[in-house]
Amino acid sequence: MLFVICASSGAGKTTIIRELFKRFPAISFSVSATTRNKRPNETDGKDYHFISIEEFNAKKANNEFIETEEVHGNFYGTLKREVEPFLNSKDIMILDVDVKGALNIKDLYKEAVTVFIDVPYEVLVSRLKRRNTETEAEIEKRSSRIKMEAELKHRFDYIVDNSAGIDKAVSETEKIINKYIA
Ligand code: 5GP
């Protein structure tokens, strides 16, 4: 089973996924490849396979990805070798991808379950501004991406509201996963 969890940045997705792994230790995580730089708290091979743009392009040419996207100027791709063992299997794998990637995966594998973690557009944009780490132009770019993502959320199998506290969103997502556990 592929379980695709998706949200705009700042919507709490990473925290929710971390909590889900505590509750379902047997679930696997699809480690994507990315060209972005590793952050200090990340581990290569666990959070991502951190690779150069040349390696990324070579893998793409070699047909090693099921989907790729450019997000905020970096490339990301879901590797076939990660997900293939979980197709036609009762074992669950969680994928953390952007909205377009999620919808592409759903097109490819109708049986994949897609979940959108929802926080109102205005809340996300005000968080982004308060963070004060991006330039005005960058905030503009990210805001229009959040808008595009919100417009696509109705194509997901489930929408989980994360505006009333993370615990509620985690338990709602947990309930969804439980429906699919044999
Ligand atoms: P970050 O760089 O903050 O870890 O991730 C940025 C965005 O890229 C997030 O929305 C994350 O879900 C998305 N992402 C991570 N891996 C993949 C992938 O393999 N494919 C796609 N389409 N998006 C990904």
JSON list of C-alpha atoms and ligand atoms in Angstrom, two decimals:
[
{"chain": "A", "resi": 1, "resn": "MET", "atom": "CA", "xyz": [0.00, 0.00, 0.00]},
{"chain": "A", "resi": 2, "resn": "LEU", "atom": "CA", "xyz": [1.26, 3.43, -0.85]},
{"chain": "A", "resi": 3, "resn": "PHE", "atom": "CA", "xyz": [0.16, 6.17, 1.52]},
{"chain": "A", "resi": 4, "resn": "VAL", "atom": "CA", "xyz": [0.96, 9.59, 0.10]},
{"chain": "A", "resi": 5, "resn": "ILE", "atom": "CA", "xyz": [0.97, 12.41, 2.64]},
{"chain": "A", "resi": 6, "resn": "CYS", "atom": "CA", "xyz": [1.06, 15.89, 1.38]},
{"chain": "A", "resi": 7, "resn": "ALA", "atom": "CA", "xyz": [0.79, 19.50, 2.55]},
{"chain": "A", "resi": 8, "resn": "SER", "atom": "CA", "xyz": [1.93, 22.99, 1.81]},
{"chain": "A", "resi": 9, "resn": "SER", "atom": "CA", "xyz": [5.10, 24.01, 3.62]},
{"chain": "A", "resi": 10, "resn": "GLY", "atom": "CA", "xyz": [4.44, 25.09, 7.18]},
{"chain": "A", "resi": 11, "resn": "ALA", "atom": "CA", "xyz": [1.32, 22.93, 7.52]},
{"chain": "A", "resi": 12, "resn": "GLY", "atom": "CA", "xyz": [2.89, 20.51, 10.01]},
{"chain": "A", "resi": 13, "resn": "LYS", "atom": "CA", "xyz": [3.37, 17.53, 7.74]},
{"chain": "A", "resi": 14, "resn": "THR", "atom": "CA", "xyz": [6.83, 16.57, 9.03]},
{"chain": "A", "resi": 15, "resn": "THR", "atom": "CA", "xyz": [5.58, 16.50, 12.64]},
{"chain": "A", "resi": 16, "resn": "ILE", "atom": "CA", "xyz": [2.54, 14.45, 11.68]},
{"chain": "A", "resi": 17, "resn": "ILE", "atom": "CA", "xyz": [4.64, 11.90, 9.78]},
{"chain": "A", "resi": 18, "resn": "ARG", "atom": "CA", "xyz": [7.07, 11.64, 12.72]},
{"chain": "A", "resi": 19, "resn": "GLU", "atom": "CA", "xyz": [4.16, 10.93, 15.08]},
{"chain": "A", "resi": 20, "resn": "LEU", "atom": "CA", "xyz": [2.73, 8.32, 12.72]},
{"chain": "A", "resi": 21, "resn": "PHE", "atom": "CA", "xyz": [6.00, 6.39, 12.72]},
{"chain": "A", "resi": 22, "resn": "LYS", "atom": "CA", "xyz": [5.86, 6.28, 16.52]},
{"chain": "A", "resi": 23, "resn": "ARG", "atom": "CA", "xyz": [2.37, 4.79, 16.34]},
{"chain": "A", "resi": 24, "resn": "PHE", "atom": "CA", "xyz": [3.06, 2.43, 13.42]},
{"chain": "A", "resi": 25, "resn": "PRO", "atom": "CA", "xyz": [6.68, 1.30, 13.76]},
{"chain": "A", "resi": 26, "resn": "ALA", "atom": "CA", "xyz": [6.20, -1.36, 11.05]},
{"chain": "A", "resi": 27, "resn": "ILE", "atom": "CA", "xyz": [5.44, 1.22, 8.37]},
{"chain": "A", "resi": 28, "resn": "SER", "atom": "CA", "xyz": [8.20, 2.06, 5.89]},
{"chain": "A", "resi": 29, "resn": "PHE", "atom": "CA", "xyz": [9.18, 5.42, 4.48]},
{"chain": "A", "resi": 30, "resn": "SER", "atom": "CA", "xyz": [9.99, 6.10, 0.84]},
{"chain": "A", "resi": 31, "resn": "VAL", "atom": "CA", "xyz": [13.37, 7.85, 0.81]},
{"chain": "A", "resi": 32, "resn": "SER", "atom": "CA", "xyz": [13.36, 10.23, -2.14]},
{"chain": "A", "resi": 33, "resn": "ALA", "atom": "CA", "xyz": [16.38, 11.49, -4.03]},
{"chain": "A", "resi": 34, "resn": "THR", "atom": "CA", "xyz": [17.00, 15.22, -3.95]},
{"chain": "A", "resi": 35, "resn": "THR", "atom": "CA", "xyz": [19.52, 17.74, -5.24]},
{"chain": "A", "resi": 36, "resn": "ARG", "atom": "CA", "xyz": [18.95, 20.09, -2.30]},
{"chain": "A", "resi": 37, "resn": "ASN", "atom": "CA", "xyz": [21.64, 20.48, 0.35]},
{"chain": "A", "resi": 38, "resn": "LYS", "atom": "CA", "xyz": [21.38, 18.34, 3.46]},
{"chain": "A", "resi": 39, "resn": "ARG", "atom": "CA", "xyz": [20.15, 20.19, 6.55]},
{"chain": "A", "resi": 40, "resn": "PRO", "atom": "CA", "xyz": [22.11, 19.70, 9.80]},
{"chain": "A", "resi": 41, "resn": "ASN", "atom": "CA", "xyz": [19.41, 17.51, 11.38]},
{"chain": "A", "resi": 42, "resn": "GLU", "atom": "CA", "xyz": [19.10, 15.20, 8.36]},
{"chain": "A", "resi": 43, "resn": "THR", "atom": "CA", "xyz": [20.76, 11.85, 7.58]},
{"chain": "A", "resi": 44, "resn": "ASP", "atom": "CA", "xyz": [21.72, 10.80, 4.08]},
{"chain": "A", "resi": 45, "resn": "GLY", "atom": "CA", "xyz": [19.89, 7.60, 3.12]},
{"chain": "A", "resi": 46, "resn": "LYS", "atom": "CA", "xyz": [17.29, 8.06, 5.86]},
{"chain": "A", "resi": 47, "resn": "ASP", "atom": "CA", "xyz": [15.64, 11.42, 5.18]},
{"chain": "A", "resi": 48, "resn": "TYR", "atom": "CA", "xyz": [16.73, 11.65, 1.54]},
{"chain": "A", "resi": 49, "resn": "HIS", "atom": "CA", "xyz": [19.34, 10.33, -0.82]},
{"chain": "A", "resi": 50, "resn": "PHE", "atom": "CA", "xyz": [21.26, 13.56, -1.30]},
{"chain": "A", "resi": 51, "resn": "ILE", "atom": "CA", "xyz": [22.72, 13.53, -4.80]},
{"chain": "A", "resi": 52, "resn": "SER", "atom": "CA", "xyz": [24.21, 15.97, -7.31]},
{"chain": "A", "resi": 53, "resn": "ILE", "atom": "CA", "xyz": [22.23, 17.36, -10.21]},
{"chain": "A", "resi": 54, "resn": "GLU", "atom": "CA", "xyz": [24.37, 15.19, -12.53]},
{"chain": "A", "resi": 55, "resn": "GLU", "atom": "CA", "xyz": [23.46, 12.03, -10.62]},
{"chain": "A", "resi": 56, "resn": "PHE", "atom": "CA", "xyz": [19.81, 13.10, -10.58]},
{"chain": "A", "resi": 57, "resn": "ASN", "atom": "CA", "xyz": [19.76, 13.60, -14.35]},
{"chain": "A", "resi": 58, "resn": "ALA", "atom": "CA", "xyz": [21.52, 10.27, -14.89]},
{"chain": "A", "resi": 59, "resn": "LYS", "atom": "CA", "xyz": [18.90, 8.47, -12.76]},
{"chain": "A", "resi": 60, "resn": "LYS", "atom": "CA", "xyz": [16.14, 10.22, -14.64]},
{"chain": "A", "resi": 61, "resn": "ALA", "atom": "CA", "xyz": [17.62, 9.21, -18.01]},
{"chain": "A", "resi": 62, "resn": "ASN", "atom": "CA", "xyz": [17.96, 5.68, -16.64]},
{"chain": "A", "resi": 63, "resn": "ASN", "atom": "CA", "xyz": [14.22, 5.61, -15.83]},
{"chain": "A", "resi": 64, "resn": "GLU", "atom": "CA", "xyz": [14.82, 5.09, -12.10]},
{"chain": "A", "resi": 65, "resn": "PHE", "atom": "CA", "xyz": [12.07, 7.47, -10.92]},
{"chain": "A", "resi": 66, "resn": "ILE", "atom": "CA", "xyz": [8.30, 7.05, -10.85]},
{"chain": "A", "resi": 67, "resn": "GLU", "atom": "CA", "xyz": [7.93, 10.83, -10.68]},
{"chain": "A", "resi": 68, "resn": "THR", "atom": "CA", "xyz": [10.08, 13.94, -10.26]},
{"chain": "A", "resi": 69, "resn": "GLU", "atom": "CA", "xyz": [9.32, 17.56, -9.44]},
{"chain": "A", "resi": 70, "resn": "GLU", "atom": "CA", "xyz": [11.16, 20.81, -9.00]},
{"chain": "A", "resi": 71, "resn": "VAL", "atom": "CA", "xyz": [10.21, 22.37, -5.66]},
{"chain": "A", "resi": 72, "resn": "HIS", "atom": "CA", "xyz": [11.61, 25.75, -4.59]},
{"chain": "A", "resi": 73, "resn": "GLY", "atom": "CA", "xyz": [14.47, 25.44, -7.08]},
{"chain": "A", "resi": 74, "resn": "ASN", "atom": "CA", "xyz": [15.58, 21.92, -6.09]},
{"chain": "A", "resi": 75, "resn": "PHE", "atom": "CA", "xyz": [14.80, 18.58, -7.73]},
{"chain": "A", "resi": 76, "resn": "TYR", "atom": "CA", "xyz": [13.10, 15.69, -5.97]},
{"chain": "A", "resi": 77, "resn": "GLY", "atom": "CA", "xyz": [12.24, 12.23, -7.21]},
{"chain": "A", "resi": 78, "resn": "THR", "atom": "CA", "xyz": [10.52, 9.09, -5.94]},
{"chain": "A", "resi": 79, "resn": "LEU", "atom": "CA", "xyz": [12.66, 6.07, -6.70]},
{"chain": "A", "resi": 80, "resn": "LYS", "atom": "CA", "xyz": [11.09, 2.99, -8.30]},
{"chain": "A", "resi": 81, "resn": "ARG", "atom": "CA", "xyz": [13.29, 0.71, -6.22]},
{"chain": "A", "resi": 82, "resn": "GLU", "atom": "CA", "xyz": [11.86, 2.23, -3.00]},
{"chain": "A", "resi": 83, "resn": "VAL", "atom": "CA", "xyz": [8.17, 1.80, -3.83]},
{"chain": "A", "resi": 84, "resn": "GLU", "atom": "CA", "xyz": [8.04, -1.32, -6.01]},
{"chain": "A", "resi": 85, "resn": "PRO", "atom": "CA", "xyz": [8.17, -3.80, -3.09]},
{"chain": "A", "resi": 86, "resn": "PHE", "atom": "CA", "xyz": [5.07, -2.09, -1.64]},
{"chain": "A", "resi": 87, "resn": "LEU", "atom": "CA", "xyz": [2.87, -2.28, -4.73]},
{"chain": "A", "resi": 88, "resn": "ASN", "atom": "CA", "xyz": [0.34, -5.12, -4.54]},
{"chain": "A", "resi": 89, "resn": "SER", "atom": "CA", "xyz": [1.42, -5.66, -0.95]},
{"chain": "A", "resi": 90, "resn": "LYS", "atom": "CA", "xyz": [-0.44, -5.20, 2.31]},
{"chain": "A", "resi": 91, "resn": "ASP", "atom": "CA", "xyz": [2.64, -3.59, 3.86]},
{"chain": "A", "resi": 92, "resn": "ILE", "atom": "CA", "xyz": [2.32, 0.16, 4.16]},
{"chain": "A", "resi": 93, "resn": "MET", "atom": "CA", "xyz": [4.78, 2.71, 2.85]},
{"chain": "A", "resi": 94, "resn": "ILE", "atom": "CA", "xyz": [4.45, 6.43, 3.52]},
{"chain": "A", "resi": 95, "resn": "LEU", "atom": "CA", "xyz": [5.53, 8.87, 0.83]},
{"chain": "A", "resi": 96, "resn": "ASP", "atom": "CA", "xyz": [6.17, 12.52, 1.63]},
{"chain": "A", "resi": 97, "resn": "VAL", "atom": "CA", "xyz": [5.90, 14.37, -1.68]},
{"chain": "A", "resi": 98, "resn": "ASP", "atom": "CA", "xyz": [4.58, 17.66, -2.98]},
{"chain": "A", "resi": 99, "resn": "VAL", "atom": "CA", "xyz": [1.01, 18.08, -4.27]},
{"chain": "A", "resi": 100, "resn": "LYS", "atom": "CA", "xyz": [1.81, 17.53, -7.94]},
{"chain": "A", "resi": 101, "resn": "GLY", "atom": "CA", "xyz": [3.92, 14.47, -7.13]},
{"chain": "A", "resi": 102, "resn": "ALA", "atom": "CA", "xyz": [1.04, 13.04, -5.07]},
{"chain": "A", "resi": 103, "resn": "LEU", "atom": "CA", "xyz": [-1.45, 13.46, -7.89]},
{"chain": "A", "resi": 104, "resn": "ASN", "atom": "CA", "xyz": [0.99, 11.96, -10.39]},
{"chain": "A", "resi": 105, "resn": "ILE", "atom": "CA", "xyz": [1.47, 8.93, -8.14]},
{"chain": "A", "resi": 106, "resn": "LYS", "atom": "CA", "xyz": [-2.32, 8.55, -7.84]},
{"chain": "A", "resi": 107, "resn": "ASP", "atom": "CA", "xyz": [-2.60, 8.63, -11.64]},
{"chain": "A", "resi": 108, "resn": "LEU", "atom": "CA", "xyz": [-0.01, 5.88, -11.90]},
{"chain": "A", "resi": 109, "resn": "TYR", "atom": "CA", "xyz": [-1.29, 3.73, -9.03]},
{"chain": "A", "resi": 110, "resn": "LYS", "atom": "CA", "xyz": [-5.03, 4.08, -8.51]},
{"chain": "A", "resi": 111, "resn": "GLU", "atom": "CA", "xyz": [-4.83, 2.06, -5.30]},
{"chain": "A", "resi": 112, "resn": "ALA", "atom": "CA", "xyz": [-2.47, 4.59, -3.64]},
{"chain": "A", "resi": 113, "resn": "VAL", "atom": "CA", "xyz": [-4.15, 6.53, -0.83]},
{"chain": "A", "resi": 114, "resn": "THR", "atom": "CA", "xyz": [-3.61, 10.30, -0.90]},
{"chain": "A", "resi": 115, "resn": "VAL", "atom": "CA", "xyz": [-3.97, 12.52, 2.16]},
{"chain": "A", "resi": 116, "resn": "PHE", "atom": "CA", "xyz": [-3.79, 16.32, 2.16]},
{"chain": "A", "resi": 117, "resn": "ILE", "atom": "CA", "xyz": [-2.94, 18.03, 5.45]},
{"chain": "A", "resi": 118, "resn": "ASP", "atom": "CA", "xyz": [-4.95, 21.21, 5.34]},
{"chain": "A", "resi": 119, "resn": "VAL", "atom": "CA", "xyz": [-4.24, 24.56, 6.97]},
{"chain": "A", "resi": 120, "resn": "PRO", "atom": "CA", "xyz": [-5.99, 27.71, 5.67]},
{"chain": "A", "resi": 121, "resn": "TYR", "atom": "CA", "xyz": [-4.04, 29.70, 3.08]},
{"chain": "A", "resi": 122, "resn": "GLU", "atom": "CA", "xyz": [-4.10, 32.89, 5.19]},
{"chain": "A", "resi": 123, "resn": "VAL", "atom": "CA", "xyz": [-2.60, 31.09, 8.20]},
{"chain": "A", "resi": 124, "resn": "LEU", "atom": "CA", "xyz": [0.23, 29.61, 6.12]},
{"chain": "A", "resi": 125, "resn": "VAL", "atom": "CA", "xyz": [1.08, 32.92, 4.48]},
{"chain": "A", "resi": 126, "resn": "SER", "atom": "CA", "xyz": [1.11, 34.78, 7.78]},
{"chain": "A", "resi": 127, "resn": "ARG", "atom": "CA", "xyz": [3.43, 32.07, 9.25]},
{"chain": "A", "resi": 128, "resn": "LEU", "atom": "CA", "xyz": [5.71, 32.47, 6.25]},
{"chain": "A", "resi": 129, "resn": "LYS", "atom": "CA", "xyz": [5.86, 36.24, 6.75]},
{"chain": "A", "resi": 130, "resn": "ARG", "atom": "CA", "xyz": [6.40, 35.94, 10.50]},
{"chain": "A", "resi": 131, "resn": "ARG", "atom": "CA", "xyz": [9.29, 33.51, 9.93]},
{"chain": "A", "resi": 132, "resn": "ASN", "atom": "CA", "xyz": [11.13, 36.41, 8.30]},
{"chain": "A", "resi": 133, "resn": "THR", "atom": "CA", "xyz": [13.64, 34.18, 6.52]},
{"chain": "A", "resi": 134, "resn": "GLU", "atom": "CA", "xyz": [12.58, 34.86, 2.92]},
{"chain": "A", "resi": 135, "resn": "THR", "atom": "CA", "xyz": [12.79, 37.95, 0.72]},
{"chain": "A", "resi": 136, "resn": "GLU", "atom": "CA", "xyz": [9.60, 39.69, -0.39]},
{"chain": "A", "resi": 137, "resn": "ALA", "atom": "CA", "xyz": [9.93, 38.08, -3.84]},
{"chain": "A", "resi": 138, "resn": "GLU", "atom": "CA", "xyz": [10.42, 34.64, -2.31]},
{"chain": "A", "resi": 139, "resn": "ILE", "atom": "CA", "xyz": [7.34, 35.10, -0.08]},
{"chain": "A", "resi": 140, "resn": "GLU", "atom": "CA", "xyz": [5.36, 36.07, -3.17]},
{"chain": "A", "resi": 141, "resn": "LYS", "atom": "CA", "xyz": [6.53, 32.94, -5.01]},
{"chain": "A", "resi": 142, "resn": "ARG", "atom": "CA", "xyz": [5.83, 30.63, -2.07]},
{"chain": "A", "resi": 143, "resn": "SER", "atom": "CA", "xyz": [2.40, 32.18, -1.46]},
{"chain": "A", "resi": 144, "resn": "SER", "atom": "CA", "xyz": [1.32, 31.54, -5.03]},
{"chain": "A", "resi": 145, "resn": "ARG", "atom": "CA", "xyz": [2.50, 27.95, -4.68]},
{"chain": "A", "resi": 146, "resn": "ILE", "atom": "CA", "xyz": [0.41, 27.53, -1.49]},
{"chain": "A", "resi": 147, "resn": "LYS", "atom": "CA", "xyz": [-2.59, 28.87, -3.40]},
{"chain": "A", "resi": 148, "resn": "MET", "atom": "CA", "xyz": [-2.05, 26.45, -6.29]},
{"chain": "A", "resi": 149, "resn": "GLU", "atom": "CA", "xyz": [-1.74, 23.57, -3.80]},
{"chain": "A", "resi": 150, "resn": "ALA", "atom": "CA", "xyz": [-4.95, 24.54, -1.97]},
{"chain": "A", "resi": 151, "resn": "GLU", "atom": "CA", "xyz": [-6.77, 24.56, -5.29]},
{"chain": "A", "resi": 152, "resn": "LEU", "atom": "CA", "xyz": [-5.74, 20.96, -5.93]},
{"chain": "A", "resi": 153, "resn": "LYS", "atom": "CA", "xyz": [-6.61, 19.57, -2.48]},
{"chain": "A", "resi": 154, "resn": "HIS", "atom": "CA", "xyz": [-10.06, 18.37, -3.57]},
{"chain": "A", "resi": 155, "resn": "ARG", "atom": "CA", "xyz": [-8.41, 15.77, -5.79]},
{"chain": "A", "resi": 156, "resn": "PHE", "atom": "CA", "xyz": [-7.06, 13.96, -2.71]},
{"chain": "A", "resi": 157, "resn": "ASP", "atom": "CA", "xyz": [-8.76, 10.91, -1.18]},
{"chain": "A", "resi": 158, "resn": "TYR", "atom": "CA", "xyz": [-8.71, 12.50, 2.29]},
{"chain": "A", "resi": 159, "resn": "ILE", "atom": "CA", "xyz": [-8.33, 16.05, 3.59]},
{"chain": "A", "resi": 160, "resn": "VAL", "atom": "CA", "xyz": [-7.13, 16.25, 7.21]},
{"chain": "A", "resi": 161, "resn": "ASP", "atom": "CA", "xyz": [-7.70, 19.59, 8.91]},
{"chain": "A", "resi": 162, "resn": "ASN", "atom": "CA", "xyz": [-4.65, 20.72, 10.85]},
{"chain": "A", "resi": 163, "resn": "SER", "atom": "CA", "xyz": [-5.93, 24.05, 12.11]},
{"chain": "A", "resi": 164, "resn": "ALA", "atom": "CA", "xyz": [-7.29, 22.70, 15.41]},
{"chain": "A", "resi": 165, "resn": "GLY", "atom": "CA", "xyz": [-4.07, 21.30, 16.89]},
{"chain": "A", "resi": 166, "resn": "ILE", "atom": "CA", "xyz": [-1.58, 18.73, 15.72]},
{"chain": "A", "resi": 167, "resn": "ASP", "atom": "CA", "xyz": [-2.86, 15.96, 18.05]},
{"chain": "A", "resi": 168, "resn": "LYS", "atom": "CA", "xyz": [-6.24, 16.00, 16.37]},
{"chain": "A", "resi": 169, "resn": "ALA", "atom": "CA", "xyz": [-4.67, 15.87, 12.90]},
{"chain": "A", "resi": 170, "resn": "VAL", "atom": "CA", "xyz": [-2.39, 12.99, 13.92]},
{"chain": "A", "resi": 171, "resn": "SER", "atom": "CA", "xyz": [-5.26, 10.93, 15.32]},
{"chain": "A", "resi": 172, "resn": "GLU", "atom": "CA", "xyz": [-7.38, 11.60, 12.25]},
{"chain": "A", "resi": 173, "resn": "THR", "atom": "CA", "xyz": [-4.55, 10.43, 9.98]},
{"chain": "A", "resi": 174, "resn": "GLU", "atom": "CA", "xyz": [-4.02, 7.43, 12.26]},
{"chain": "A", "resi": 175, "resn": "LYS", "atom": "CA", "xyz": [-7.68, 6.48, 11.82]},
{"chain": "A", "resi": 176, "resn": "ILE", "atom": "CA", "xyz": [-7.33, 6.64, 8.05]},
{"chain": "A", "resi": 177, "resn": "ILE", "atom": "CA", "xyz": [-4.28, 4.35, 8.11]},
{"chain": "A", "resi": 178, "resn": "ASN", "atom": "CA", "xyz": [-6.08, 1.92, 10.42]},
{"chain": "A", "resi": 179, "resn": "LYS", "atom": "CA", "xyz": [-8.78, 1.49, 7.79]},
{"chain": "A", "resi": 180, "resn": "TYR", "atom": "CA", "xyz": [-6.17, -0.01, 5.48]},
{"chain": "A", "resi": 181, "resn": "ILE", "atom": "CA", "xyz": [-4.37, -2.22, 7.94]},
{"chain": "A", "resi": 182, "resn": "ALA", "atom": "CA", "xyz": [-5.39, -5.80, 7.35]},
{"chain": "B", "resi": 1, "resn": "5GP", "atom": "P1", "xyz": [11.96, 19.69, 1.80]},
{"chain": "B", "resi": 1, "resn": "5GP", "atom": "O1", "xyz": [13.08, 20.20, 0.95]},
{"chain": "B", "resi": 1, "resn": "5GP", "atom": "O2", "xyz": [11.42, 20.75, 2.71]},
{"chain": "B", "resi": 1, "resn": "5GP", "atom": "O3", "xyz": [12.32, 18.42, 2.52]},
{"chain": "B", "resi": 1, "resn": "5GP", "atom": "O4", "xyz": [10.77, 19.30, 0.82]},
{"chain": "B", "resi": 1, "resn": "5GP", "atom": "C1", "xyz": [10.21, 20.23, -0.06]},
{"chain": "B", "resi": 1, "resn": "5GP", "atom": "C2", "xyz": [9.01, 19.62, -0.73]},
{"chain": "B", "resi": 1, "resn": "5GP", "atom": "O5", "xyz": [9.41, 18.56, -1.61]},
{"chain": "B", "resi": 1, "resn": "5GP", "atom": "C3", "xyz": [8.03, 18.99, 0.25]},
{"chain": "B", "resi": 1, "resn": "5GP", "atom": "O6", "xyz": [6.71, 19.37, -0.15]},
{"chain": "B", "resi": 1, "resn": "5GP", "atom": "C4", "xyz": [8.23, 17.51, 0.06]},
{"chain": "B", "resi": 1, "resn": "5GP", "atom": "O7", "xyz": [7.05, 16.78, 0.32]},
{"chain": "B", "resi": 1, "resn": "5GP", "atom": "C5", "xyz": [8.55, 17.47, -1.43]},
{"chain": "B", "resi": 1, "resn": "5GP", "atom": "N1", "xyz": [9.21, 16.22, -1.84]},
{"chain": "B", "resi": 1, "resn": "5GP", "atom": "C6", "xyz": [10.10, 15.47, -1.16]},
{"chain": "B", "resi": 1, "resn": "5GP", "atom": "N2", "xyz": [10.45, 14.38, -1.85]},
{"chain": "B", "resi": 1, "resn": "5GP", "atom": "C7", "xyz": [9.73, 14.41, -3.01]},
{"chain": "B", "resi": 1, "resn": "5GP", "atom": "C8", "xyz": [9.63, 13.53, -4.14]},
{"chain": "B", "resi": 1, "resn": "5GP", "atom": "O8", "xyz": [10.28, 12.50, -4.26]},
{"chain": "B", "resi": 1, "resn": "5GP", "atom": "N3", "xyz": [8.78, 13.92, -5.12]},
{"chain": "B", "resi": 1, "resn": "5GP", "atom": "C9", "xyz": [8.03, 15.06, -5.06]},
{"chain": "B", "resi": 1, "resn": "5GP", "atom": "N4", "xyz": [7.20, 15.32, -6.07]},
{"chain": "B", "resi": 1, "resn": "5GP", "atom": "N5", "xyz": [8.10, 15.91, -4.01]},
{"chain": "B", "resi": 1, "resn": "5GP", "atom": "C10", "xyz": [8.94, 15.58, -3.00]}
]
